[in-house]
């Protein structure tokens, strides 16, 4: 890999990880636009998920803020690896 | 605007799943024909960044919050709405499977709204308005990508019998008209940052041109 691509990857990942670490502390816990609308127009806006997710709502159950930071950091790295792998597998001119 | 499970009847979910799968097929075709090896690191870091920033909800008015989605950003950077469909699908699938953000049954609808509608509105509005100036065009495209995705979502919620049409459209439209401003500002900032860091991968000057045309100049 060229050095400027390495720089882009490392720089980009650092920015993404900073956001991931800060989000549990800075992000608003207010409902989003869809949830907010649902609360006002639906008699029962709380619905059950169809499957149990391992890290529900970006938390590690029982691990508080540290768990949220870890969930987002892990998620960011997993997305990076999967997006890299899929785009590398699909890319033009193979 | 990640739709959870239980908001859309399964019969309608299947229709959105089919739309999403057809779009995914075309986005895979786009990647195999157009995504160049040199673009892969940028594609991967933008996916990671969009995943992280989607967790950063910003408070708006009325006790509500919103976050950047990023479809217009990706469609503009890679000069293709299919890039946005592919990247947002990867993010939305992982959010749904691992983090319970957006229901698995509603995944097709979420890909339709945020990936397909967001990407196509972002791409074509940027393309259509860039003659007025690229920066305002990026802002308009990003704002509209959120606003129109929310309008589509409100209509889907009405078809599902979950929201009334008038209130759903009014509230979803109002909230996302404000959230769209966040999307617009951040999209402009990121587009300019990418252009200044890697003008070889994205620049307004060479936007939409094939690599061969750029190199031959």
XYZ file of C-alpha atoms in Angstrom, chain A residues 2-3 10 19 22-23 29 54 56 58 61 63-64 75 78 81 90-91:
18
model
C 1.238 3.495 -0.865
C 2.291 5.661 2.066
C -4.684 5.857 9.789
C -15.994 10.307 17.417
C -16.786 10.861 22.506
C -20.274 9.879 21.301
C -30.200 11.049 24.460
C -25.580 -8.744 21.111
C -28.325 -3.427 22.101
C -24.525 0.460 21.408
C -25.196 -4.754 29.110
C -20.853 -2.083 31.622
C -22.160 1.508 31.637
C -18.272 -1.387 15.792
C -15.640 -3.991 12.352
C -12.657 -4.134 8.077
C -15.647 -6.227 -5.611
C -13.263 -3.651 -7.067
